[in-house]
mmCIF file of N, CA and C in Angstrom:
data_model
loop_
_atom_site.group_PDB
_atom_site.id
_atom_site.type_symbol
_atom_site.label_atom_id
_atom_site.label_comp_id
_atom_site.label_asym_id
_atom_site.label_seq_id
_atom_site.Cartn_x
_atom_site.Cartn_y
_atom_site.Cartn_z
ATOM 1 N N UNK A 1 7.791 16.757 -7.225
ATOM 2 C CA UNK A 1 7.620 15.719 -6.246
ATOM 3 C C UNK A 1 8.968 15.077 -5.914
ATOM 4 N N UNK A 2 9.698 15.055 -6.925
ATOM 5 C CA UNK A 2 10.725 14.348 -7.033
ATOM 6 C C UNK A 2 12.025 15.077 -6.384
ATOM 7 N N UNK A 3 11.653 16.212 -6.469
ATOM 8 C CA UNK A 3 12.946 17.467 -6.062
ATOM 9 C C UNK A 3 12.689 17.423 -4.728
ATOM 10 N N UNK A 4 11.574 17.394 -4.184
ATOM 11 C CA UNK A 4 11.118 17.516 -2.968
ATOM 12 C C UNK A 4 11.422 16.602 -1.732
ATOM 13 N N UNK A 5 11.599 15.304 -3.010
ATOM 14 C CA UNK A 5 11.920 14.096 -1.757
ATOM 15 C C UNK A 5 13.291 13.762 -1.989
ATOM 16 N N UNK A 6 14.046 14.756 -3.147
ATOM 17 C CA UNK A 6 15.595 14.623 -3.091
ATOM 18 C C UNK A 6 15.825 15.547 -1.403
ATOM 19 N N UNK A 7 14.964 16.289 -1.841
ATOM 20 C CA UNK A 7 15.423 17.623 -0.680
ATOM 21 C C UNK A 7 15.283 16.968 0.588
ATOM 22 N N UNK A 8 14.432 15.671 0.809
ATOM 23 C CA UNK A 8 13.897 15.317 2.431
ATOM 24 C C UNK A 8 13.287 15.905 2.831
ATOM 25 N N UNK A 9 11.955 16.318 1.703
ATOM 26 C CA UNK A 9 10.974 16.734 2.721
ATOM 27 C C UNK A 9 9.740 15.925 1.630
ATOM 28 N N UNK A 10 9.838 14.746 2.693
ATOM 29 C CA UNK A 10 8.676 14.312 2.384
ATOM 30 C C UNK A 10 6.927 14.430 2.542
ATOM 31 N N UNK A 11 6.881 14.873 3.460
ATOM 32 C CA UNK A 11 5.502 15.435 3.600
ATOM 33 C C UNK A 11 4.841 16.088 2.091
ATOM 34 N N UNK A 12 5.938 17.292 1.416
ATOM 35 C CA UNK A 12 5.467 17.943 0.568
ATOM 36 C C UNK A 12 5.424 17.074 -0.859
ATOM 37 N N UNK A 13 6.967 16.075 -0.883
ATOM 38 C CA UNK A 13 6.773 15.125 -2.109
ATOM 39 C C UNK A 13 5.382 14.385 -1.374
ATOM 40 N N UNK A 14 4.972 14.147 -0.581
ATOM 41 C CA UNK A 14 3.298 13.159 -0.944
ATOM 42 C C UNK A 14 2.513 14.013 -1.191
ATOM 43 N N UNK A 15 2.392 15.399 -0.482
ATOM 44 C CA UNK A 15 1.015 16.282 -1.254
ATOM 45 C C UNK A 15 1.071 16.846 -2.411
ATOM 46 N N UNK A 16 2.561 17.110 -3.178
ATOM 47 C CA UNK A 16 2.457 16.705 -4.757
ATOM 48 C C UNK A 16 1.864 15.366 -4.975
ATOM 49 N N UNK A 17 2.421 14.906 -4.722
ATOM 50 C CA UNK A 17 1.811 13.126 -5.452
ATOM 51 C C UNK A 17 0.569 13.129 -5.699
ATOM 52 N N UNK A 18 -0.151 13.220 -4.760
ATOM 53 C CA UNK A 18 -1.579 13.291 -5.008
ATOM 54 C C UNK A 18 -2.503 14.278 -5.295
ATOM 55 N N UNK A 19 -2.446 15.350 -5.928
ATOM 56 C CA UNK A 19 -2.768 15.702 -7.450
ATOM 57 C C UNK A 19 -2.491 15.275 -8.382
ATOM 58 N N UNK A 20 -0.918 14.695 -8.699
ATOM 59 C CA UNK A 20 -0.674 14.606 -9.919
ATOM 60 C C UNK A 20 -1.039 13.281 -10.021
ATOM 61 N N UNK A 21 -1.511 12.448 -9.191
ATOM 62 C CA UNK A 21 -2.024 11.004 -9.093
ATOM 63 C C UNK A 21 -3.431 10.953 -9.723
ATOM 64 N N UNK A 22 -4.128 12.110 -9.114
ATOM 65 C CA UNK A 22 -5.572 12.820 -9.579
ATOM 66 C C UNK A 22 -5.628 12.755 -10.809
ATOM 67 N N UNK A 23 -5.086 13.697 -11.078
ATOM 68 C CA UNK A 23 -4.921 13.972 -12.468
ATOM 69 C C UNK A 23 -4.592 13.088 -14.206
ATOM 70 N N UNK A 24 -3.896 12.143 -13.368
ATOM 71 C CA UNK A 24 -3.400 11.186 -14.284
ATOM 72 C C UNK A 24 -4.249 10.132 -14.790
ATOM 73 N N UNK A 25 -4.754 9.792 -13.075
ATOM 74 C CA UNK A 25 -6.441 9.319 -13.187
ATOM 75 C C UNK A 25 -7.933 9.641 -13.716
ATOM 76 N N UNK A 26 -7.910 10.716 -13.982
ATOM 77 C CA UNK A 26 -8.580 11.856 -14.847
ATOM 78 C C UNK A 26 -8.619 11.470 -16.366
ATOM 79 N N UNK A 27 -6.821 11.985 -16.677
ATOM 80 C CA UNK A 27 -6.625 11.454 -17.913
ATOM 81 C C UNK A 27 -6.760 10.426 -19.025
ATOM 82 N N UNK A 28 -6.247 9.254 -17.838
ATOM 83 C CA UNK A 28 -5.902 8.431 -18.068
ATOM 84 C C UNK A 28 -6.649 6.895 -17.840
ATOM 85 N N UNK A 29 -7.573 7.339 -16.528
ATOM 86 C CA UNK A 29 -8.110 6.076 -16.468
ATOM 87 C C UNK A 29 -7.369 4.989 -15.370
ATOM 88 N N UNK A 30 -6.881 3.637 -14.992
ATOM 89 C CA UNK A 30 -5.932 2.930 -14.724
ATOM 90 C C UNK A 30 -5.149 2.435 -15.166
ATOM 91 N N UNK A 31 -3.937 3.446 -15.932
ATOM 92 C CA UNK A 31 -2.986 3.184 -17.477
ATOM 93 C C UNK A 31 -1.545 2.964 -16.051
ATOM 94 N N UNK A 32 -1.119 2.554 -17.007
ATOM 95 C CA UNK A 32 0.271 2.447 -15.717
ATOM 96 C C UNK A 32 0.801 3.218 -15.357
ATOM 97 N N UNK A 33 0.477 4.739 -16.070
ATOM 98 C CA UNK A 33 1.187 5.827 -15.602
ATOM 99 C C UNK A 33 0.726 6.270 -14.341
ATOM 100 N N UNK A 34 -0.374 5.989 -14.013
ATOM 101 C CA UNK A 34 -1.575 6.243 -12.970
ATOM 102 C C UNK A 34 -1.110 5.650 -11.858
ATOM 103 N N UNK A 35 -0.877 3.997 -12.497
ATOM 104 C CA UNK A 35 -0.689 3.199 -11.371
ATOM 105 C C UNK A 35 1.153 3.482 -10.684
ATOM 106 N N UNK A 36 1.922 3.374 -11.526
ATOM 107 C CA UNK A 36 3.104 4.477 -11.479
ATOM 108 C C UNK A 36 3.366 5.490 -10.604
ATOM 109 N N UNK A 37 2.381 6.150 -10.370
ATOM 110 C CA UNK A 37 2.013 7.572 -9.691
ATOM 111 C C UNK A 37 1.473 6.430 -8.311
ATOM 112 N N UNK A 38 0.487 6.184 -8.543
ATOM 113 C CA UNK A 38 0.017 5.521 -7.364
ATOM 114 C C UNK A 38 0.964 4.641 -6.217
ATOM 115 N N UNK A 39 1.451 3.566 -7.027
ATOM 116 C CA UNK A 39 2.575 3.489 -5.904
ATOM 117 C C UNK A 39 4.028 4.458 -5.435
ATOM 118 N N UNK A 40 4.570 5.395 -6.610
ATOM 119 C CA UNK A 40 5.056 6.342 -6.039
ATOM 120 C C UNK A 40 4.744 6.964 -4.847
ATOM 121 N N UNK A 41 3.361 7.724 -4.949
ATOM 122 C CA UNK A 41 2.779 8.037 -3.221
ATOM 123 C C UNK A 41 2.688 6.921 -2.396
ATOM 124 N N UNK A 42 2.354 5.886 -2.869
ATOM 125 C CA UNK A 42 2.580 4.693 -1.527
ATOM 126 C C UNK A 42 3.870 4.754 -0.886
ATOM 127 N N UNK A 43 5.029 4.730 -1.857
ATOM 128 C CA UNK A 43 6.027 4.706 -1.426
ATOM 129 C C UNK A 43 6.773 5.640 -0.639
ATOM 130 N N UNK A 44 6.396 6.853 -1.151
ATOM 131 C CA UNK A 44 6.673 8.245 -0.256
ATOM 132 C C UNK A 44 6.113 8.493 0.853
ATOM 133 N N UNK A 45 4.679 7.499 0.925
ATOM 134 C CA UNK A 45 4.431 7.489 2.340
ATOM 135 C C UNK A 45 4.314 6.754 2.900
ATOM 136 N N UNK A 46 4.982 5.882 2.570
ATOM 137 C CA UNK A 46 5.860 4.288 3.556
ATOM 138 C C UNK A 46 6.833 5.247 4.505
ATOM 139 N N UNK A 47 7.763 6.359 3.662
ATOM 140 C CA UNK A 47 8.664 6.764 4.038
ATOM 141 C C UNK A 47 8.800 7.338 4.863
ATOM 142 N N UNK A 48 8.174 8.102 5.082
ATOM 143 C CA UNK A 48 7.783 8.964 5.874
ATOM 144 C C UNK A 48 7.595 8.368 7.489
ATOM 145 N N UNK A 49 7.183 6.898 7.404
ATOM 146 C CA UNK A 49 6.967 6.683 9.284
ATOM 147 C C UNK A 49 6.048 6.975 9.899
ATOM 148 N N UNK A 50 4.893 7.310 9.402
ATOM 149 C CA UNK A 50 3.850 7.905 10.080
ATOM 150 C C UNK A 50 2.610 7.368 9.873
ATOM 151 N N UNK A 51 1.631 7.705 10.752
ATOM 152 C CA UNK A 51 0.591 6.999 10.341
ATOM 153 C C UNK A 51 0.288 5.853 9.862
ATOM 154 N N UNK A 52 0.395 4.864 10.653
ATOM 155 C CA UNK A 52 0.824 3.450 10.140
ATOM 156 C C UNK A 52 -0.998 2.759 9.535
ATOM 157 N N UNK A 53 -1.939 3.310 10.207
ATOM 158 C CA UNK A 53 -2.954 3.160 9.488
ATOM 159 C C UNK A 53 -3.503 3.418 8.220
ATOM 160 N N UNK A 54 -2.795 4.469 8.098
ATOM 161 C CA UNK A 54 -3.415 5.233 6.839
ATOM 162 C C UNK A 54 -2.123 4.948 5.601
ATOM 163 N N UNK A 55 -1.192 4.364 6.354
ATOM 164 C CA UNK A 55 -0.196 3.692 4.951
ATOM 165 C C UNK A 55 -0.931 2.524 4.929
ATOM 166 N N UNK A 56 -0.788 1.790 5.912
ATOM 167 C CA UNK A 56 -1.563 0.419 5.212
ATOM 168 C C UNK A 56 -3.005 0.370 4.582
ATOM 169 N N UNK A 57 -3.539 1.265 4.524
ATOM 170 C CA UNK A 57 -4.862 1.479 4.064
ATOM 171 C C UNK A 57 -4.526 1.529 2.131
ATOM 172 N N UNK A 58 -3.580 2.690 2.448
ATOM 173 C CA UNK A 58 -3.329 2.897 1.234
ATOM 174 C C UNK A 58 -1.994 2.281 0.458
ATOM 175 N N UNK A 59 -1.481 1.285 1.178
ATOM 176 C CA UNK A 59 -0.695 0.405 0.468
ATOM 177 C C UNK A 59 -1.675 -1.221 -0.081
ATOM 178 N N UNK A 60 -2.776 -1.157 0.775
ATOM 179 C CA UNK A 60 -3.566 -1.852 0.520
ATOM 180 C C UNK A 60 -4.064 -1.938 -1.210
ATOM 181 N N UNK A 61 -4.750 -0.371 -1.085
ATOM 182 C CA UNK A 61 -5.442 -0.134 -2.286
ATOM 183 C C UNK A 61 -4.644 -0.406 -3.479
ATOM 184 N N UNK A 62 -3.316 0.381 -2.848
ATOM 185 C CA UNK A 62 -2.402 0.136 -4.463
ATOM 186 C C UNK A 62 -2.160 -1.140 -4.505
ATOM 187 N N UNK A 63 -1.802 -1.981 -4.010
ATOM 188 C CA UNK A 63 -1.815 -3.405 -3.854
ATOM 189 C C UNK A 63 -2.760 -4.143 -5.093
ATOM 190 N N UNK A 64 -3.890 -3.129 -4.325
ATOM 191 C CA UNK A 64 -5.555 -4.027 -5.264
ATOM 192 C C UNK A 64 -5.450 -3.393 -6.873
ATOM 193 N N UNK A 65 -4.905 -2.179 -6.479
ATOM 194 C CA UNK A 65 -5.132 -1.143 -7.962
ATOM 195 C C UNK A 65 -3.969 -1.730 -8.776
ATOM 196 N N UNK A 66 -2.864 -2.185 -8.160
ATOM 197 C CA UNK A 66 -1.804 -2.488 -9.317
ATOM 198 C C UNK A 66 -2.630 -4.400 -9.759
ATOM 199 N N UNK A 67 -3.160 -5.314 -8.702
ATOM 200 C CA UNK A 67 -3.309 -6.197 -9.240
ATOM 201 C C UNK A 67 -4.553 -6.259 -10.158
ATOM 202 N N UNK A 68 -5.281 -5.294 -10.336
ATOM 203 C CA UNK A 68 -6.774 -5.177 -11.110
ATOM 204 C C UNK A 68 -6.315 -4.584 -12.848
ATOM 205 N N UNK A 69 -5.220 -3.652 -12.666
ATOM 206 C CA UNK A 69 -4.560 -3.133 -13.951
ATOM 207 C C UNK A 69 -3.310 -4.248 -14.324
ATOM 208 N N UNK A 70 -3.171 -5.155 -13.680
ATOM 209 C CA UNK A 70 -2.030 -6.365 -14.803
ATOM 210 C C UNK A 70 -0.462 -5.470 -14.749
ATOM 211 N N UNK A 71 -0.334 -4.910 -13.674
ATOM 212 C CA UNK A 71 0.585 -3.729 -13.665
ATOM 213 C C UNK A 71 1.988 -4.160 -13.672
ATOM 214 N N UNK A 72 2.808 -4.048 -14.070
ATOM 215 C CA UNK A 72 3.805 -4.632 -14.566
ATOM 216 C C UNK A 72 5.045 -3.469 -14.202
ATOM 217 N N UNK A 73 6.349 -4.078 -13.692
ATOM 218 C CA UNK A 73 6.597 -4.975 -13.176
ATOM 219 C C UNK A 73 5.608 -5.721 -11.958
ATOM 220 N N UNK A 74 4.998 -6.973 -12.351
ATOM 221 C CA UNK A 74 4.514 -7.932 -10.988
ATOM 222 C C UNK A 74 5.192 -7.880 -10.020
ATOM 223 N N UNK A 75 6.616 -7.767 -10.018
ATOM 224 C CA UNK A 75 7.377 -7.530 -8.317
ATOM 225 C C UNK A 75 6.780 -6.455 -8.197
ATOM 226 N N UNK A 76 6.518 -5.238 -8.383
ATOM 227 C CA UNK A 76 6.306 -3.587 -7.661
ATOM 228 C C UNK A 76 4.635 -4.190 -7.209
ATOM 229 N N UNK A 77 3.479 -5.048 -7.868
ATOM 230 C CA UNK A 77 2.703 -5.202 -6.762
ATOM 231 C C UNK A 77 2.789 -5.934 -5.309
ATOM 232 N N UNK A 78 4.114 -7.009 -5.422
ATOM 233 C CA UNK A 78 4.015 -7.896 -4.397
ATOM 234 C C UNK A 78 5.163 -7.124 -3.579
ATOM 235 N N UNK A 79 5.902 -6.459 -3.810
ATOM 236 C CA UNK A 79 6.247 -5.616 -2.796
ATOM 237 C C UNK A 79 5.482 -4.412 -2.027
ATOM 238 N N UNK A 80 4.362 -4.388 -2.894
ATOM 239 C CA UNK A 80 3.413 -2.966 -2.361
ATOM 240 C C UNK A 80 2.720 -4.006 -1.260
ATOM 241 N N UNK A 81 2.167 -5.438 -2.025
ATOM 242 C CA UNK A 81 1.563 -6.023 -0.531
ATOM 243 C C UNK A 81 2.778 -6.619 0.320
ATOM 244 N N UNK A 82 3.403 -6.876 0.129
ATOM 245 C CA UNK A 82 4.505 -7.366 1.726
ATOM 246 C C UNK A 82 4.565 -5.786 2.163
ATOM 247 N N UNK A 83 4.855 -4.600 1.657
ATOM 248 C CA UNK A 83 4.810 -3.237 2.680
ATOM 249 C C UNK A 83 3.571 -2.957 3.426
ATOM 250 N N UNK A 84 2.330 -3.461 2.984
ATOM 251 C CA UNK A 84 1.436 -3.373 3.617
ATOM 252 C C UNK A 84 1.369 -4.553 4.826
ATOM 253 N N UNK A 85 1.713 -5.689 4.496
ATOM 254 C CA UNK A 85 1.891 -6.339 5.762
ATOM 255 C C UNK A 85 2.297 -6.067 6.417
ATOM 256 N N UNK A 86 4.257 -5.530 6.332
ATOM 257 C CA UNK A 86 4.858 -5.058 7.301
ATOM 258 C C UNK A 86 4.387 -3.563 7.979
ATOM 259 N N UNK A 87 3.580 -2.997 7.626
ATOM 260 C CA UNK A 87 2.930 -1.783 8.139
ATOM 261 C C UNK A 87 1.909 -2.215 9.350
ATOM 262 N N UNK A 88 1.080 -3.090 9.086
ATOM 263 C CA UNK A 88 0.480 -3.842 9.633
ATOM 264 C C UNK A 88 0.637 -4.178 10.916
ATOM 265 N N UNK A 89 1.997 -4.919 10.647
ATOM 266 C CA UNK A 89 2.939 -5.534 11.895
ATOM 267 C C UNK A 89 3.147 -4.049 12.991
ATOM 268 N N UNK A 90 3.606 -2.956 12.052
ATOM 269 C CA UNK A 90 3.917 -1.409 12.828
ATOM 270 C C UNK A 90 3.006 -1.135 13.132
ATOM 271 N N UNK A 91 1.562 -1.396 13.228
ATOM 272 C CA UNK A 91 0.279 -0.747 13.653
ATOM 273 C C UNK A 91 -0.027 -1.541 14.878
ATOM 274 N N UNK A 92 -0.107 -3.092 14.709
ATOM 275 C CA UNK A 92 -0.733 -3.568 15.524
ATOM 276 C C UNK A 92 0.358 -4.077 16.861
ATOM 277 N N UNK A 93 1.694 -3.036 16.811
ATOM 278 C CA UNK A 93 2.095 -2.837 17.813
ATOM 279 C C UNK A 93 1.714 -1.714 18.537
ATOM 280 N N UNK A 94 1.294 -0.395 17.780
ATOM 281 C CA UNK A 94 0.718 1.044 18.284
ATOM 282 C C UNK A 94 -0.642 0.979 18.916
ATOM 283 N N UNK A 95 -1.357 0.072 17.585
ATOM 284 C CA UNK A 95 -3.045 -0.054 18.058
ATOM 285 C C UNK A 95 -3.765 -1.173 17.398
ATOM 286 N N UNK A 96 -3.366 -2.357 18.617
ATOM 287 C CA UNK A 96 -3.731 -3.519 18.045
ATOM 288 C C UNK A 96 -5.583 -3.410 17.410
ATOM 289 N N UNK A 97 -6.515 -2.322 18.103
ATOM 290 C CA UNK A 97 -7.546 -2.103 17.680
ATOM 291 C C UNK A 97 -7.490 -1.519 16.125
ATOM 292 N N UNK A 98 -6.473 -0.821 15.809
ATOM 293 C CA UNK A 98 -6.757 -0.560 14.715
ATOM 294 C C UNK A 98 -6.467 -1.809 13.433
ATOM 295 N N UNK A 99 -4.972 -2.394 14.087
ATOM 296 C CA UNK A 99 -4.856 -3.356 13.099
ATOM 297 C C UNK A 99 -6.318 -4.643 12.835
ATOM 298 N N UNK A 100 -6.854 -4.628 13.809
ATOM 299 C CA UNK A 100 -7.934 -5.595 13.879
ATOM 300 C C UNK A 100 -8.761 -4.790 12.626
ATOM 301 N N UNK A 101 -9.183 -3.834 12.856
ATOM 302 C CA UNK A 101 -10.057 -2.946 11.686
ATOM 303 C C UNK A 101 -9.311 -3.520 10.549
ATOM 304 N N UNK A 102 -8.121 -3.431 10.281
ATOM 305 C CA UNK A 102 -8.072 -3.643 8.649
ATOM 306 C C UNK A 102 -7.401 -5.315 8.481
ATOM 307 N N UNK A 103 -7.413 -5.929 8.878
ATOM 308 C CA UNK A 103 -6.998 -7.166 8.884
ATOM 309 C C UNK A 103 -7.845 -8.010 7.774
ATOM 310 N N UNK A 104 -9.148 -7.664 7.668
ATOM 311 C CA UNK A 104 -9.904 -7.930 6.493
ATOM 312 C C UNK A 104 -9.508 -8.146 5.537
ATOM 313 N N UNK A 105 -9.500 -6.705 5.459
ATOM 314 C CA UNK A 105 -8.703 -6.030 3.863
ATOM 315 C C UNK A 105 -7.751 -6.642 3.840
ATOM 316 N N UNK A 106 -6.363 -6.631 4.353
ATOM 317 C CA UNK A 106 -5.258 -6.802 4.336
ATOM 318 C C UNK A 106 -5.106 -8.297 3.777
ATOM 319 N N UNK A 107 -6.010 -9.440 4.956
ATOM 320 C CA UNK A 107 -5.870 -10.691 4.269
ATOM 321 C C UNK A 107 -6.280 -11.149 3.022
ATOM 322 N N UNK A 108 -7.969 -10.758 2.791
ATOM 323 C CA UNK A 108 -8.317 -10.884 1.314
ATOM 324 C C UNK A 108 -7.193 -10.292 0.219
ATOM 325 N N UNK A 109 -6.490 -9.175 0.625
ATOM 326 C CA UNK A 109 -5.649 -8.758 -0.535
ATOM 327 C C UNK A 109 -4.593 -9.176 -0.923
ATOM 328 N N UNK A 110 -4.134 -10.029 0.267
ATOM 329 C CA UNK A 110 -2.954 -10.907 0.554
ATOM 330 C C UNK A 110 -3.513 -12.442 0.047
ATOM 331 N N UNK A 111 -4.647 -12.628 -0.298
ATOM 332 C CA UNK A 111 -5.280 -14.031 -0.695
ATOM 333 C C UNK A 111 -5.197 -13.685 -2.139
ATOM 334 N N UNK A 112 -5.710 -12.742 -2.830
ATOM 335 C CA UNK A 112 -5.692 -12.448 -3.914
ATOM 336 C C UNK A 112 -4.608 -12.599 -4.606
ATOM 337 N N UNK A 113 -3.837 -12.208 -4.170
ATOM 338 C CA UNK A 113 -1.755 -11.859 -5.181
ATOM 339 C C UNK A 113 -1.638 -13.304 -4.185
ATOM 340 N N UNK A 114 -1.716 -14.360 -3.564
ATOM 341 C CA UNK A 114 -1.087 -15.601 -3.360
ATOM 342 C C UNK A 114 -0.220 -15.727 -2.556
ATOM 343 N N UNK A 115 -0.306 -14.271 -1.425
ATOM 344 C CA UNK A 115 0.592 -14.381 -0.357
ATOM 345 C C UNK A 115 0.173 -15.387 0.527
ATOM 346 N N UNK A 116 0.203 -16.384 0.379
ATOM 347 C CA UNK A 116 -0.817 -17.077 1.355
ATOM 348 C C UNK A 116 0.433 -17.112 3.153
ATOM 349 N N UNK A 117 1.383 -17.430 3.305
ATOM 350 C CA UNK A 117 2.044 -17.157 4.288
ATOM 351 C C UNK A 117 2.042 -15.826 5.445
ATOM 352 N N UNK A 118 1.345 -14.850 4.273
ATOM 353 C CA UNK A 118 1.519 -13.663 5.171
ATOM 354 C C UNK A 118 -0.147 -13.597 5.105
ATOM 355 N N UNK A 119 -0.820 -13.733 4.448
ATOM 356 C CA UNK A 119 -2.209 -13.731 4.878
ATOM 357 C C UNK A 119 -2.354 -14.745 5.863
ATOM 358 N N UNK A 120 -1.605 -15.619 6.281
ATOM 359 C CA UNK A 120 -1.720 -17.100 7.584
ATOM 360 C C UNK A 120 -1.426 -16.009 8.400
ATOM 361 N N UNK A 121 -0.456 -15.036 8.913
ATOM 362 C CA UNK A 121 -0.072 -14.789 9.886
ATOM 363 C C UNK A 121 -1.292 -13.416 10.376
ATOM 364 N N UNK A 122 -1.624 -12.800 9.100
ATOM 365 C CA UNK A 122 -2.833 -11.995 9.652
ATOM 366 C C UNK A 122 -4.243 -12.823 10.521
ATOM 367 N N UNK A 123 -4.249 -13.936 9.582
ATOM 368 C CA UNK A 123 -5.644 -14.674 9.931
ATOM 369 C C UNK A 123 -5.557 -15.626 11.657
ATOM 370 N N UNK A 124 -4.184 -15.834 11.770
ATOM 371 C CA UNK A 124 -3.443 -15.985 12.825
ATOM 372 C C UNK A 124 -3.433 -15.048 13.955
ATOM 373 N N UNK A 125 -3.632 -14.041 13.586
ATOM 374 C CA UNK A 125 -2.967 -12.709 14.769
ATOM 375 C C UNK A 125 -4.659 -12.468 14.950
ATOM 376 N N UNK A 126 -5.578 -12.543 14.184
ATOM 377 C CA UNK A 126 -6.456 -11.479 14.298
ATOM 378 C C UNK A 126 -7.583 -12.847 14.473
ATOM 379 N N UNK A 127 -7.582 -13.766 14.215
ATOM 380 C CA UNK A 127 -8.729 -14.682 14.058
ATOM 381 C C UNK A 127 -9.750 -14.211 12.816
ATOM 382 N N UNK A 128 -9.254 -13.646 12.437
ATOM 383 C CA UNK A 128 -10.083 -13.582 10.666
ATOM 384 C C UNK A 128 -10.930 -14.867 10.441
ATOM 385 N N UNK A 129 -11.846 -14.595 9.864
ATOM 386 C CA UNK A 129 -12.519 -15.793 9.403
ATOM 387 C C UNK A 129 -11.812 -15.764 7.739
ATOM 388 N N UNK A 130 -11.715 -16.722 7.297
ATOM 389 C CA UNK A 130 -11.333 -16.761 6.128
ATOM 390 C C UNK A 130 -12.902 -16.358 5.134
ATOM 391 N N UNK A 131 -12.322 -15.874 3.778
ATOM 392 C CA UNK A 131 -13.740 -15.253 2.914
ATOM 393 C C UNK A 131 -13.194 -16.551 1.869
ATOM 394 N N UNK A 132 -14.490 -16.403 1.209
ATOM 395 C CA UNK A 132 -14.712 -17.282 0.304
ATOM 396 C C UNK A 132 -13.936 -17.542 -0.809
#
């Protein structure tokens, strides 16, 4: 995975990633090696530029998955959610319909870890109702 995204070709470091993300999860359960793996592919496919839905979807999750496992370093979750915000921002310039779809997610997950500034600006942009 790692040779792959020395090489710049990221496409192939993310479709390694996720087997060996599989797998670890298999093993392992939500051990940090898992979660480790997990934002690794987040990160490889931040990189990449593409699909701005389907990163924030899945910068989302790791977001939720690193704050549900106590995942440590705490900066690597609150940078996984500010990348998902700023993905966000890249979507709902492409397809403000889509960013509306995940704005949900995005804010509750951004309420959760105490972003409260960047969950204002989702609940702001999108008229979110705030959740409980």
């Amino acid at each position: 995975m790692w040779a792959a995204h020395a090489d710049g070709d990221l496409p192939t470091a993310v479709a390694l990633a996720y087997p060996l993300e599989t797998c670890l999860s298999g093993w392992f359960g939500e051990d940090p090696a898992t979660i480790t793996e997990s934002t690794a592919r987040a990160w490889l496919t931040l990189c990449q530029r593409t699909d701005w839905h389907g990163t924030t979807e899945l910068l989302i999750t790791t977001a939720l998955r690193c704050q549900a496992a106590r995942y440590r370093p705490e900066a690597d979750t609150i940078r996984t959610a500010r990348n998902a915000h700023a993905c966000w921002h890249l979507l709902r310039k492409e397809s403000p319909e889509a960013a509306a779809d995940l704005a949900g997610r995005l804010a509750d997950m951004l309420a959760i870890l105490g972003e409260d500034y960047r969950r204002g600006d989702v609940l702001a942009w999108t008229a979110v109702p705030a959740s409980g």
